[in-house]
Amino acid sequence: AQTVTQSQPEMSVQEAETVTLSCTYDTSESDYYLFWYKQPPSRQMILVIRQEAYKQQNATENRFSVNFQKAAKSFSLKISDSQLGDAAMYFCAHSGGSNYKLTFGKGTLLTVNP
Amino acid sequence: SQTIHQWPATLVQPVGSPLSLECTVEGTSNPNLYWYRQAAGRGLQLLFYSVGIGQISSEVPQNLSASRPQDRQFILSSKKLLLSDSGFYLCAWSVHRGQGYTFGSGTRLTVV
């Protein structure tokens, strides 16, 4: 069974600084995708970034980047130049199998301090 | 462009009453559809998913059921709500594994 673990229930960062959110996963599949979702107070789930397991290059989307370590089954999210609008719950997710099911971690609540 | 609509946004229902939450997708065909529940602001639990009309898979035995009467319509139902059914319900769709999910705006259900 696939599992996704986010070991940091809460994190905080000062505005304009950098923060890294951790995620590890367990899977028996060789072909899969990994995602980070953001859930602000509105509770709308927003896709932040995705990573294809067969690509060694780490994905980047503006201030958001990942550190994908396939052998270690680690997929951390780095937020650079943190902004107040980055404050949210962040979920790591793994997609594998033929039915496209996503398995989510329990989330990390990020607070951005002005 | 593809959009997903989920309603109602908020619902307060008495224990023992029925439930019907609806989700529709526009701009795509034959999507995979999903219902998730999020309790206490954390953790998403997959309740049901569907890969086609009339095809429903249940992930967690519970008081709820799902139906897919049309290609882009997904309904979450209950005949008699329990207090434990309270939570935030999210509908989502996907057509490709690498796409991830696109989520609806969610329904906050409070059973009183």
GROMACS .gro file of N, CA and C in nm, chain B:
model
  336
  115SER      N    1  -1.234   2.560  -2.145
  115SER     CA    2  -1.154   2.523  -2.029
  115SER      C    3  -1.237   2.434  -1.935
  116GLN      N    4  -1.164   2.356  -1.857
  116GLN     CA    5  -1.232   2.265  -1.766
  116GLN      C    6  -1.266   2.333  -1.635
  117THR      N    7  -1.385   2.308  -1.586
  117THR     CA    8  -1.426   2.361  -1.457
  117THR      C    9  -1.499   2.253  -1.380
  118ILE      N   10  -1.501   2.267  -1.251
  118ILE     CA   11  -1.571   2.175  -1.164
  118ILE      C   12  -1.658   2.254  -1.070
  119HIS      N   13  -1.783   2.212  -1.058
  119HIS     CA   14  -1.878   2.281  -0.974
  119HIS      C   15  -1.923   2.186  -0.864
  120GLN      N   16  -1.928   2.237  -0.744
  120GLN     CA   17  -1.969   2.155  -0.630
  120GLN      C   18  -2.065   2.238  -0.545
  121TRP      N   19  -2.176   2.178  -0.509
  121TRP     CA   20  -2.273   2.250  -0.426
  121TRP      C   21  -2.352   2.155  -0.338
  122PRO      N   22  -2.408   2.207  -0.226
  122PRO     CA   23  -2.397   2.345  -0.181
  122PRO      C   24  -2.262   2.371  -0.114
  123ALA      N   25  -2.233   2.495  -0.084
  123ALA     CA   26  -2.107   2.529  -0.018
  123ALA      C   27  -2.114   2.496   0.131
  124THR      N   28  -2.229   2.517   0.190
  124THR     CA   29  -2.248   2.494   0.332
  124THR      C   30  -2.382   2.426   0.354
  125LEU      N   31  -2.385   2.334   0.447
  125LEU     CA   32  -2.509   2.260   0.474
  125LEU      C   33  -2.514   2.222   0.621
  126VAL      N   34  -2.627   2.251   0.684
  126VAL     CA   35  -2.651   2.207   0.821
  126VAL      C   36  -2.773   2.117   0.818
  127GLN      N   37  -2.754   1.994   0.863
  127GLN     CA   38  -2.860   1.894   0.854
  127GLN      C   39  -2.879   1.825   0.989
  128PRO      N   40  -3.003   1.791   1.024
  128PRO     CA   41  -3.024   1.717   1.150
  128PRO      C   42  -2.987   1.571   1.135
  129VAL      N   43  -2.951   1.511   1.245
  129VAL     CA   44  -2.923   1.367   1.247
  129VAL      C   45  -3.045   1.291   1.194
  130GLY      N   46  -3.019   1.193   1.111
  130GLY     CA   47  -3.127   1.111   1.057
  130GLY      C   48  -3.185   1.162   0.926
  131SER      N   49  -3.146   1.279   0.884
  131SER     CA   50  -3.198   1.334   0.758
  131SER      C   51  -3.116   1.283   0.641
  132PRO      N   52  -3.170   1.290   0.519
  132PRO     CA   53  -3.095   1.245   0.402
  132PRO      C   54  -2.996   1.351   0.355
  133LEU      N   55  -2.905   1.309   0.268
  133LEU     CA   56  -2.802   1.399   0.216
  133LEU      C   57  -2.786   1.376   0.067
  134SER      N   58  -2.765   1.485  -0.005
  134SER     CA   59  -2.727   1.476  -0.146
  134SER      C   60  -2.635   1.592  -0.180
  135LEU      N   61  -2.512   1.559  -0.212
  135LEU     CA   62  -2.414   1.657  -0.256
  135LEU      C   63  -2.383   1.629  -0.402
  136GLU      N   64  -2.377   1.734  -0.482
  136GLU     CA   65  -2.359   1.715  -0.625
  136GLU      C   66  -2.232   1.782  -0.675
  137CYS      N   67  -2.173   1.718  -0.773
  137CYS     CA   68  -2.051   1.767  -0.833
  137CYS      C   69  -2.061   1.746  -0.984
  138THR      N   70  -2.032   1.851  -1.061
  138THR     CA   71  -2.032   1.836  -1.207
  138THR      C   72  -1.904   1.895  -1.264
  139VAL      N   73  -1.861   1.834  -1.371
  139VAL     CA   74  -1.739   1.877  -1.439
  139VAL      C   75  -1.775   1.923  -1.580
  140GLU      N   76  -1.713   2.028  -1.624
  140GLU     CA   77  -1.735   2.079  -1.759
  140GLU      C   78  -1.604   2.085  -1.836
  141GLY      N   79  -1.612   2.066  -1.965
  141GLY     CA   80  -1.495   2.085  -2.050
  141GLY      C   81  -1.406   1.964  -2.067
  142THR      N   82  -1.451   1.847  -2.022
  142THR     CA   83  -1.372   1.727  -2.039
  142THR      C   84  -1.468   1.608  -2.049
  143SER      N   85  -1.419   1.500  -2.105
  143SER     CA   86  -1.501   1.381  -2.119
  143SER      C   87  -1.438   1.264  -2.045
  144ASN      N   88  -1.527   1.178  -1.994
  144ASN     CA   89  -1.485   1.057  -1.925
  144ASN      C   90  -1.378   1.081  -1.818
  145PRO      N   91  -1.402   1.176  -1.731
  145PRO     CA   92  -1.303   1.198  -1.624
  145PRO      C   93  -1.315   1.091  -1.517
  146ASN      N   94  -1.207   1.070  -1.445
  146ASN     CA   95  -1.217   0.997  -1.318
  146ASN      C   96  -1.266   1.097  -1.214
  147LEU      N   97  -1.359   1.052  -1.131
  147LEU     CA   98  -1.418   1.141  -1.032
  147LEU      C   99  -1.398   1.085  -0.893
  148TYR      N  100  -1.384   1.174  -0.796
  148TYR     CA  101  -1.349   1.134  -0.661
  148TYR      C  102  -1.429   1.215  -0.559
  149TRP      N  103  -1.462   1.151  -0.448
  149TRP     CA  104  -1.514   1.220  -0.330
  149TRP      C  105  -1.418   1.197  -0.214
  150TYR      N  106  -1.377   1.308  -0.152
  150TYR     CA  107  -1.292   1.304  -0.034
  150TYR      C  108  -1.363   1.370   0.083
  151ARG      N  109  -1.327   1.329   0.204
  151ARG     CA  110  -1.373   1.397   0.324
  151ARG      C  111  -1.252   1.442   0.403
  152GLN      N  112  -1.264   1.563   0.455
  152GLN     CA  113  -1.158   1.619   0.537
  152GLN      C  114  -1.219   1.656   0.672
  153ALA      N  115  -1.172   1.592   0.777
  153ALA     CA  116  -1.224   1.618   0.910
  153ALA      C  117  -1.126   1.705   0.987
  154ALA      N  118  -1.180   1.796   1.067
  154ALA     CA  119  -1.100   1.878   1.158
  154ALA      C  120  -0.985   1.948   1.087
  155GLY      N  121  -1.003   1.987   0.961
  155GLY     CA  122  -0.904   2.066   0.891
  155GLY      C  123  -0.777   1.995   0.854
  156ARG      N  124  -0.773   1.863   0.866
  156ARG     CA  125  -0.652   1.791   0.833
  156ARG      C  126  -0.685   1.662   0.760
  157GLY      N  127  -0.593   1.612   0.683
  157GLY     CA  128  -0.604   1.478   0.626
  157GLY      C  129  -0.723   1.461   0.535
  158LEU      N  130  -0.698   1.414   0.415
  158LEU     CA  131  -0.804   1.387   0.320
  158LEU      C  132  -0.824   1.236   0.311
  159GLN      N  133  -0.946   1.197   0.330
  159GLN     CA  134  -0.981   1.055   0.324
  159GLN      C  135  -1.061   1.029   0.197
  160LEU      N  136  -1.012   0.941   0.113
  160LEU     CA  137  -1.085   0.906  -0.009
  160LEU      C  138  -1.206   0.822   0.027
  161LEU      N  139  -1.323   0.866  -0.016
  161LEU     CA  140  -1.447   0.795   0.012
  161LEU      C  141  -1.488   0.707  -0.106
  162PHE      N  142  -1.496   0.768  -0.223
  162PHE     CA  143  -1.540   0.696  -0.344
  162PHE      C  144  -1.463   0.748  -0.464
  163TYR      N  145  -1.449   0.662  -0.563
  163TYR     CA  146  -1.401   0.707  -0.691
  163TYR      C  147  -1.474   0.634  -0.802
  164SER      N  148  -1.475   0.697  -0.919
  164SER     CA  149  -1.549   0.642  -1.032
  164SER      C  150  -1.469   0.662  -1.160
  165VAL      N  151  -1.457   0.555  -1.238
  165VAL     CA  152  -1.384   0.563  -1.364
  165VAL      C  153  -1.480   0.569  -1.483
  166GLY      N  154  -1.612   0.564  -1.458
  166GLY     CA  155  -1.709   0.573  -1.566
  166GLY      C  156  -1.851   0.571  -1.512
  167ILE      N  157  -1.945   0.595  -1.602
  167ILE     CA  158  -2.087   0.599  -1.563
  167ILE      C  159  -2.124   0.469  -1.494
  168GLY      N  160  -2.187   0.481  -1.379
  168GLY     CA  161  -2.235   0.365  -1.306
  168GLY      C  162  -2.127   0.284  -1.237
  169GLN      N  163  -2.001   0.322  -1.252
  169GLN     CA  164  -1.891   0.248  -1.190
  169GLN      C  165  -1.843   0.323  -1.067
  170ILE      N  166  -1.869   0.265  -0.951
  170ILE     CA  167  -1.834   0.329  -0.824
  170ILE      C  168  -1.751   0.232  -0.742
  171SER      N  169  -1.641   0.282  -0.688
  171SER     CA  170  -1.560   0.204  -0.596
  171SER      C  171  -1.558   0.275  -0.462
  172SER      N  172  -1.582   0.197  -0.357
  172SER     CA  173  -1.586   0.251  -0.223
  172SER      C  174  -1.457   0.218  -0.151
  173GLU      N  175  -1.401   0.319  -0.089
  173GLU     CA  176  -1.275   0.299  -0.018
  173GLU      C  177  -1.296   0.271   0.129
  174VAL      N  178  -1.402   0.325   0.186
  174VAL     CA  179  -1.422   0.313   0.330
  174VAL      C  180  -1.567   0.276   0.356
  175PRO      N  181  -1.593   0.164   0.423
  175PRO     CA  182  -1.732   0.129   0.458
  175PRO      C  183  -1.792   0.235   0.548
  176GLN      N  184  -1.911   0.282   0.515
  176GLN     CA  185  -1.965   0.392   0.592
  176GLN      C  186  -2.112   0.411   0.562
  177ASN      N  187  -2.162   0.519   0.614
  177ASN     CA  188  -2.302   0.553   0.602
  177ASN      C  189  -2.333   0.623   0.470
  178LEU      N  190  -2.236   0.640   0.383
  178LEU     CA  191  -2.253   0.717   0.262
  178LEU      C  192  -2.252   0.628   0.139
  179SER      N  193  -2.307   0.680   0.030
  179SER     CA  194  -2.301   0.612  -0.099
  179SER      C  195  -2.276   0.715  -0.207
  180ALA      N  196  -2.235   0.668  -0.324
  180ALA     CA  197  -2.210   0.758  -0.435
  180ALA      C  198  -2.272   0.702  -0.561
  181SER      N  199  -2.304   0.792  -0.652
  181SER     CA  200  -2.359   0.751  -0.781
  181SER      C  201  -2.304   0.841  -0.889
  182ARG      N  202  -2.303   0.788  -1.009
  182ARG     CA  203  -2.256   0.863  -1.126
  182ARG      C  204  -2.357   0.839  -1.238
  183PRO      N  205  -2.465   0.916  -1.238
  183PRO     CA  206  -2.571   0.895  -1.337
  183PRO      C  207  -2.535   0.945  -1.477
  184GLN      N  208  -2.444   1.040  -1.485
  184GLN     CA  209  -2.397   1.092  -1.614
  184GLN      C  210  -2.245   1.100  -1.612
  185ASP      N  211  -2.189   1.114  -1.730
  185ASP     CA  212  -2.043   1.109  -1.743
  185ASP      C  213  -1.972   1.209  -1.653
  186ARG      N  214  -2.030   1.329  -1.640
  186ARG     CA  215  -1.962   1.435  -1.568
  186ARG      C  216  -2.035   1.478  -1.442
  187GLN      N  217  -2.114   1.387  -1.386
  187GLN     CA  218  -2.190   1.416  -1.266
  187GLN      C  219  -2.162   1.310  -1.162
  188PHE      N  220  -2.131   1.355  -1.040
  188PHE     CA  221  -2.097   1.263  -0.932
  188PHE      C  222  -2.174   1.308  -0.809
  189ILE      N  223  -2.248   1.218  -0.747
  189ILE     CA  224  -2.336   1.252  -0.637
  189ILE      C  225  -2.299   1.172  -0.513
  190LEU      N  226  -2.292   1.239  -0.401
  190LEU     CA  227  -2.267   1.175  -0.273
  190LEU      C  228  -2.396   1.180  -0.192
  191SER      N  229  -2.437   1.065  -0.139
  191SER     CA  230  -2.567   1.058  -0.073
  191SER      C  231  -2.558   0.983   0.059
  192SER      N  232  -2.663   1.009   0.139
  192SER     CA  233  -2.685   0.931   0.259
  192SER      C  234  -2.834   0.925   0.284
  193LYS      N  235  -2.883   0.812   0.333
  193LYS     CA  236  -3.025   0.801   0.366
  193LYS      C  237  -3.052   0.858   0.504
  194LYS      N  238  -2.956   0.840   0.595
  194LYS     CA  239  -2.974   0.891   0.731
  194LYS      C  240  -2.839   0.938   0.784
  195LEU      N  241  -2.824   1.067   0.802
  195LEU     CA  242  -2.698   1.122   0.847
  195LEU      C  243  -2.671   1.092   0.994
  196LEU      N  244  -2.542   1.072   1.023
  196LEU     CA  245  -2.494   1.056   1.159
  196LEU      C  246  -2.411   1.179   1.198
  197LEU      N  247  -2.395   1.201   1.327
  197LEU     CA  248  -2.310   1.312   1.372
  197LEU      C  249  -2.170   1.301   1.314
  198SER      N  250  -2.122   1.178   1.303
  198SER     CA  251  -1.986   1.155   1.255
  198SER      C  252  -1.970   1.184   1.107
  199ASP      N  253  -2.079   1.212   1.036
  199ASP     CA  254  -2.069   1.247   0.895
  199ASP      C  255  -2.030   1.394   0.875
  200SER      N  256  -2.027   1.470   0.982
  200SER     CA  257  -1.986   1.611   0.971
  200SER      C  258  -1.843   1.619   0.918
  201GLY      N  259  -1.820   1.720   0.834
  201GLY     CA  260  -1.686   1.738   0.779
  201GLY      C  261  -1.691   1.824   0.656
  202PHE      N  262  -1.576   1.831   0.592
  202PHE     CA  263  -1.563   1.908   0.469
  202PHE      C  264  -1.546   1.809   0.355
  203TYR      N  265  -1.636   1.815   0.258
  203TYR     CA  266  -1.638   1.719   0.149
  203TYR      C  267  -1.588   1.784   0.020
  204LEU      N  268  -1.496   1.716  -0.043
  204LEU     CA  269  -1.435   1.768  -0.164
  204LEU      C  270  -1.455   1.672  -0.279
  205CYS      N  271  -1.496   1.725  -0.391
  205CYS     CA  272  -1.505   1.650  -0.515
  205CYS      C  273  -1.384   1.684  -0.601
  206ALA      N  274  -1.337   1.589  -0.680
  206ALA     CA  275  -1.220   1.615  -0.765
  206ALA      C  276  -1.231   1.533  -0.892
  207TRP      N  277  -1.160   1.577  -0.996
  207TRP     CA  278  -1.155   1.503  -1.121
  207TRP      C  279  -1.014   1.495  -1.174
  208SER      N  280  -0.993   1.395  -1.261
  208SER     CA  281  -0.863   1.376  -1.324
  208SER      C  282  -0.883   1.295  -1.451
  209VAL      N  283  -0.802   1.324  -1.553
  209VAL     CA  284  -0.805   1.241  -1.675
  209VAL      C  285  -0.670   1.178  -1.704
  210HIS      N  286  -0.570   1.222  -1.633
  210HIS     CA  287  -0.436   1.168  -1.655
  210HIS      C  288  -0.365   1.162  -1.522
  211ARG      N  289  -0.292   1.055  -1.500
  211ARG     CA  290  -0.228   1.034  -1.370
  211ARG      C  291  -0.132   1.146  -1.335
  212GLY      N  292  -0.065   1.197  -1.434
  212GLY     CA  293   0.032   1.303  -1.408
  212GLY      C  294  -0.030   1.440  -1.386
  213GLN      N  295  -0.156   1.449  -1.411
  213GLN     CA  296  -0.226   1.577  -1.397
  213GLN      C  297  -0.253   1.608  -1.251
  214GLY      N  298  -0.262   1.506  -1.167
  214GLY     CA  299  -0.311   1.528  -1.032
  214GLY      C  300  -0.460   1.549  -1.037
  215TYR      N  301  -0.514   1.605  -0.934
  215TYR     CA  302  -0.657   1.631  -0.929
  215TYR      C  303  -0.684   1.780  -0.942
  216THR      N  304  -0.802   1.810  -0.997
  216THR     CA  305  -0.858   1.943  -0.986
  216THR      C  306  -0.977   1.932  -0.892
  217PHE      N  307  -0.975   2.013  -0.789
  217PHE     CA  308  -1.076   2.002  -0.684
  217PHE      C  309  -1.187   2.105  -0.699
  218GLY      N  310  -1.305   2.067  -0.653
  218GLY     CA  311  -1.412   2.163  -0.636
  218GLY      C  312  -1.386   2.247  -0.512
  219SER      N  313  -1.476   2.339  -0.487
  219SER     CA  314  -1.457   2.433  -0.377
  219SER      C  315  -1.501   2.376  -0.242
  220GLY      N  316  -1.564   2.259  -0.244
  220GLY     CA  317  -1.595   2.190  -0.119
  220GLY      C  318  -1.730   2.224  -0.061
  221THR      N  319  -1.779   2.133   0.023
  221THR     CA  320  -1.904   2.151   0.098
  221THR      C  321  -1.875   2.128   0.245
  222ARG      N  322  -1.910   2.227   0.326
  222ARG     CA  323  -1.894   2.211   0.470
  222ARG      C  324  -2.026   2.160   0.525
  223LEU      N  325  -2.025   2.035   0.572
  223LEU     CA  326  -2.146   1.971   0.625
  223LEU      C  327  -2.137   1.963   0.776
  224THR      N  328  -2.241   2.014   0.840
  224THR     CA  329  -2.253   2.003   0.986
  224THR      C  330  -2.380   1.927   1.017
  225VAL      N  331  -2.367   1.816   1.086
  225VAL     CA  332  -2.482   1.737   1.126
  225VAL      C  333  -2.511   1.769   1.273
  226VAL      N  334  -2.633   1.811   1.300
  226VAL     CA  335  -2.667   1.857   1.437
  226VAL      C  336  -2.777   1.769   1.497
   0.00000   0.00000   0.00000
